[in-house]
Amino acid sequence: MRIRTMGYLIGEAAGSVRDNGLLSVAAVSTVAISLLVLAMIALLAANMQNLARTVDGQVQIVAYLGSATAAGASGSAASPAQGASSASVAPAPSSSADASGASASGAPAATSASGTAAASASAPAAAEQPDAALVQQIRALPHVTEAVLVSKAQSLAALQKDLGAQANLLGQFQQDNPLPDSVQIHVDSPTNVAAVVAELDQMSGVSRVQNAQGAVDKLVGFTRAVRILGVFLVAALALATVVVIGNTVRVAVWARRDQIAVMKLVGATDSFIRWPFFVEGAILGLIGAAVAGGVVAWGYTWLHRVVTRSMAFLPLLGTHTTLPVLVEGLMAGGILLGALGSAVSVHRHLDV
Amino acid sequence: MARIVSLTGVSKVYSPRVTALCDVTLQIERGEFVFLIGVSGAGKSTLVRLLYREERASSGRIIVNGYDLMRLPNAQVPFLRRRIGVVFQDFKLLPRKTVAENIAFPLVVCELSPREIRRRVAELLEVVGLKSRATARPAELSGGEQQRAALARAVINNPVLLIADEPTGNLDPENARGITQLLADINRRGTTCVVATHSEQMVNALRRRVVEMVGGRVVRDAHTAVYREASPGPGADAERGLAFAAAGAGLRSGAGWSTRAGRR
């Protein structure tokens, strides 16, 4: 097809969109609403998937190191902890364990120790060995790929960070850390989480085992439900869009029947007659998509701003990564729906 | 290939009750000017519609400009039509386009360059005497002017065959004369013309070949003829016409009977 013919096609199509007036507006609105719903569902699903992945990727199992068993293991070392971070609350053995950099035994458990303050060189070896040994023991479990010791001080710092501006809520806890030490455990496959949890439950020195698997499962299930519902909703709306655009193009065909007759008479090929109607449908779809894209971009940017300000812990997908892809997708979808609608209509109503 | 239109034993049956053409055989040479005459319903319009494949014949053989129309695939029809110009009683100009745009339309459809289109449109506006009305819309033109615009559109592609179906049907005698003259001019330039009409004035003015149809059949084919055959008197002529009309009616009612019988 030649370029001037393209110009002719677009001119004809744009003229028809204008001539159709209210009907074009109705078609554009339908496209916009359909694509808006599609975009919202896509954003919701993507964010939920992201949330699930974040939760899943962060930690699979957390084993809190507890007083009773730990105390039992360390036996007589019931003295207050020497670690600077905790004065009296937590059981001694666990609190001192984060100072593994200074561990007398030289155990290779140093993975977690990086940032902790209290290097209690004077701590009794018996007091810190159990934790290091415990991490070793956990690491040795089948299916465990990684086990990292997290001190109570680290936990507090992380909590502080999550709370962001509201961190002052922690107040006195800064001095009096109530958080226990813990081990973060990664498992080779989500299906093995339950088995590892069972093993951990049996282990002495572990007071409580928590795994995010339940939450992740729920999130994944919910995401799937949103997706399925979304597919149906979007399919129904897409159908409506195709019908409305098809109807608009049908009216356009009707309005131009004389012109079509003359075109046939003077030797226009079928495709030459049909193209302006495809282009018309595509234009309607594109305008609708632009409207939907604009609304979604504006709305999501606003939502993103609100969420990052007041609910920083929610891992919302960034506007710069999502919106361009989303808007491009909407445009493509709009053009596709529009062209499809007119194809159906032209096929049924244009007798060429 | 001197022969541009060749019909052999062509029939067109719309339904068992309506036979529009019955065993028509007709040859037209390149450069000829042929009048198709006959009363309304005689089959003139059906015959010309067959020539540009607006309709397909029910049986027989039709060759137009080398195309075998009985076998021509639909996708090829546009290319047949690009070599045929057609003019109608009701002009069929596009009301939203200007006169110049209307005339240019076949060239736009054939994707010619804008420069070539402008050149040919200007030339033809001159020929049909509409130079001053180039930017007017069809509604602003008189009937005669509209038909001249339609004629310009029909010949802008330099067709080998120009078909006119009652071109002067909507025009007063003065404008009809103008259109007749234009058709003769176009024919003189080498375009074969087939004009279906019941304008006696037009036929007699040019005295060209006349093919007369009655009840879907060709009943007269005479060169340099006039509208009415030389006959003993007007009464006889009328009688003959009546007889043919009755024959046609009989044909149809007979067919009607058979379908009704079939239904029972």
PDB file of N, CA and C in Angstrom, chain A residues 8-9 14 17 44 91 102 107 124 137 149 172 200 217-218 229-230 247 266 268 277 285 299 336:
ATOM      1  N   TYR A   8      -5.113   8.730   2.650  1.00  0.00           N
ATOM      2  CA  TYR A   8      -6.520   8.674   2.260  1.00  0.00           C
ATOM      3  C   TYR A   8      -7.330   7.863   3.266  1.00  0.00           C
ATOM      4  N   LEU A   9      -6.779   6.694   3.641  1.00  0.00           N
ATOM      5  CA  LEU A   9      -7.485   5.813   4.574  1.00  0.00           C
ATOM      6  C   LEU A   9      -7.738   6.508   5.891  1.00  0.00           C
ATOM      7  N   ALA A  14     -11.044   9.047   9.859  1.00  0.00           N
ATOM      8  CA  ALA A  14     -11.242  10.138  10.817  1.00  0.00           C
ATOM      9  C   ALA A  14     -12.541  10.870  10.496  1.00  0.00           C
ATOM     10  N   VAL A  17     -15.356   8.820  11.846  1.00  0.00           N
ATOM     11  CA  VAL A  17     -15.448   8.935  13.306  1.00  0.00           C
ATOM     12  C   VAL A  17     -16.199  10.213  13.653  1.00  0.00           C
ATOM     13  N   LEU A  44      -3.604  -4.825  40.077  1.00  0.00           N
ATOM     14  CA  LEU A  44      -3.873  -5.532  41.328  1.00  0.00           C
ATOM     15  C   LEU A  44      -3.164  -6.881  41.331  1.00  0.00           C
ATOM     16  N   PRO A  91      17.240 -14.540  77.407  1.00  0.00           N
ATOM     17  CA  PRO A  91      18.134 -15.528  77.991  1.00  0.00           C
ATOM     18  C   PRO A  91      19.572 -15.305  77.511  1.00  0.00           C
ATOM     19  N   ALA A 102      33.532 -13.122  67.473  1.00  0.00           N
ATOM     20  CA  ALA A 102      34.527 -13.277  68.525  1.00  0.00           C
ATOM     21  C   ALA A 102      34.478 -14.656  69.162  1.00  0.00           C
ATOM     22  N   ALA A 107      33.826 -21.267  65.285  1.00  0.00           N
ATOM     23  CA  ALA A 107      32.862 -21.982  64.432  1.00  0.00           C
ATOM     24  C   ALA A 107      32.575 -21.187  63.168  1.00  0.00           C
ATOM     25  N   PRO A 124      31.334 -16.460  78.031  1.00  0.00           N
ATOM     26  CA  PRO A 124      31.768 -17.844  78.168  1.00  0.00           C
ATOM     27  C   PRO A 124      31.499 -18.601  76.868  1.00  0.00           C
ATOM     28  N   GLN A 137      23.460 -27.050  63.009  1.00  0.00           N
ATOM     29  CA  GLN A 137      22.554 -28.205  63.045  1.00  0.00           C
ATOM     30  C   GLN A 137      21.409 -27.991  62.047  1.00  0.00           C
ATOM     31  N   LEU A 149      21.725 -16.506  61.206  1.00  0.00           N
ATOM     32  CA  LEU A 149      21.379 -16.068  62.548  1.00  0.00           C
ATOM     33  C   LEU A 149      21.105 -14.568  62.526  1.00  0.00           C
ATOM     34  N   GLN A 172      10.762   3.095  74.151  1.00  0.00           N
ATOM     35  CA  GLN A 172      11.621   2.506  75.179  1.00  0.00           C
ATOM     36  C   GLN A 172      12.235   1.182  74.749  1.00  0.00           C
ATOM     37  N   LEU A 200      12.410 -28.733  62.855  1.00  0.00           N
ATOM     38  CA  LEU A 200      12.778 -27.628  63.744  1.00  0.00           C
ATOM     39  C   LEU A 200      12.010 -27.698  65.043  1.00  0.00           C
ATOM     40  N   ASP A 217       0.921 -18.794  50.656  1.00  0.00           N
ATOM     41  CA  ASP A 217      -0.076 -19.622  49.985  1.00  0.00           C
ATOM     42  C   ASP A 217      -1.383 -18.863  49.807  1.00  0.00           C
ATOM     43  N   LYS A 218      -1.774 -18.188  50.875  1.00  0.00           N
ATOM     44  CA  LYS A 218      -3.027 -17.425  50.794  1.00  0.00           C
ATOM     45  C   LYS A 218      -2.936 -16.337  49.742  1.00  0.00           C
ATOM     46  N   LEU A 229     -10.941 -14.301  37.985  1.00  0.00           N
ATOM     47  CA  LEU A 229     -12.068 -13.374  37.924  1.00  0.00           C
ATOM     48  C   LEU A 229     -11.796 -12.304  36.868  1.00  0.00           C
ATOM     49  N   GLY A 230     -10.547 -11.838  36.891  1.00  0.00           N
ATOM     50  CA  GLY A 230     -10.146 -10.804  35.943  1.00  0.00           C
ATOM     51  C   GLY A 230     -10.282 -11.263  34.511  1.00  0.00           C
ATOM     52  N   ASN A 247     -20.849  -2.202  16.074  1.00  0.00           N
ATOM     53  CA  ASN A 247     -22.080  -1.478  15.756  1.00  0.00           C
ATOM     54  C   ASN A 247     -21.789  -0.111  15.170  1.00  0.00           C
ATOM     55  N   VAL A 266     -16.248   1.938  -9.663  1.00  0.00           N
ATOM     56  CA  VAL A 266     -15.088   2.475 -10.376  1.00  0.00           C
ATOM     57  C   VAL A 266     -13.856   1.596 -10.194  1.00  0.00           C
ATOM     58  N   ALA A 268     -12.637  -0.114  -7.222  1.00  0.00           N
ATOM     59  CA  ALA A 268     -11.870  -0.224  -5.984  1.00  0.00           C
ATOM     60  C   ALA A 268     -11.812  -1.695  -5.566  1.00  0.00           C
ATOM     61  N   PHE A 277     -12.547   1.217   7.256  1.00  0.00           N
ATOM     62  CA  PHE A 277     -13.373   0.808   8.393  1.00  0.00           C
ATOM     63  C   PHE A 277     -12.520   0.159   9.487  1.00  0.00           C
ATOM     64  N   GLY A 285     -10.596   2.542  19.115  1.00  0.00           N
ATOM     65  CA  GLY A 285      -9.935   1.769  20.162  1.00  0.00           C
ATOM     66  C   GLY A 285      -8.773   2.526  20.762  1.00  0.00           C
ATOM     67  N   GLY A 299      -4.205   7.777  38.356  1.00  0.00           N
ATOM     68  CA  GLY A 299      -4.696   7.135  39.576  1.00  0.00           C
ATOM     69  C   GLY A 299      -3.613   6.332  40.287  1.00  0.00           C
ATOM     70  N   LEU A 336      -6.271  -3.271  18.926  1.00  0.00           N
ATOM     71  CA  LEU A 336      -6.636  -4.644  18.565  1.00  0.00           C
ATOM     72  C   LEU A 336      -8.153  -4.845  18.676  1.00  0.00           C
TER      73      LEU A 336
END
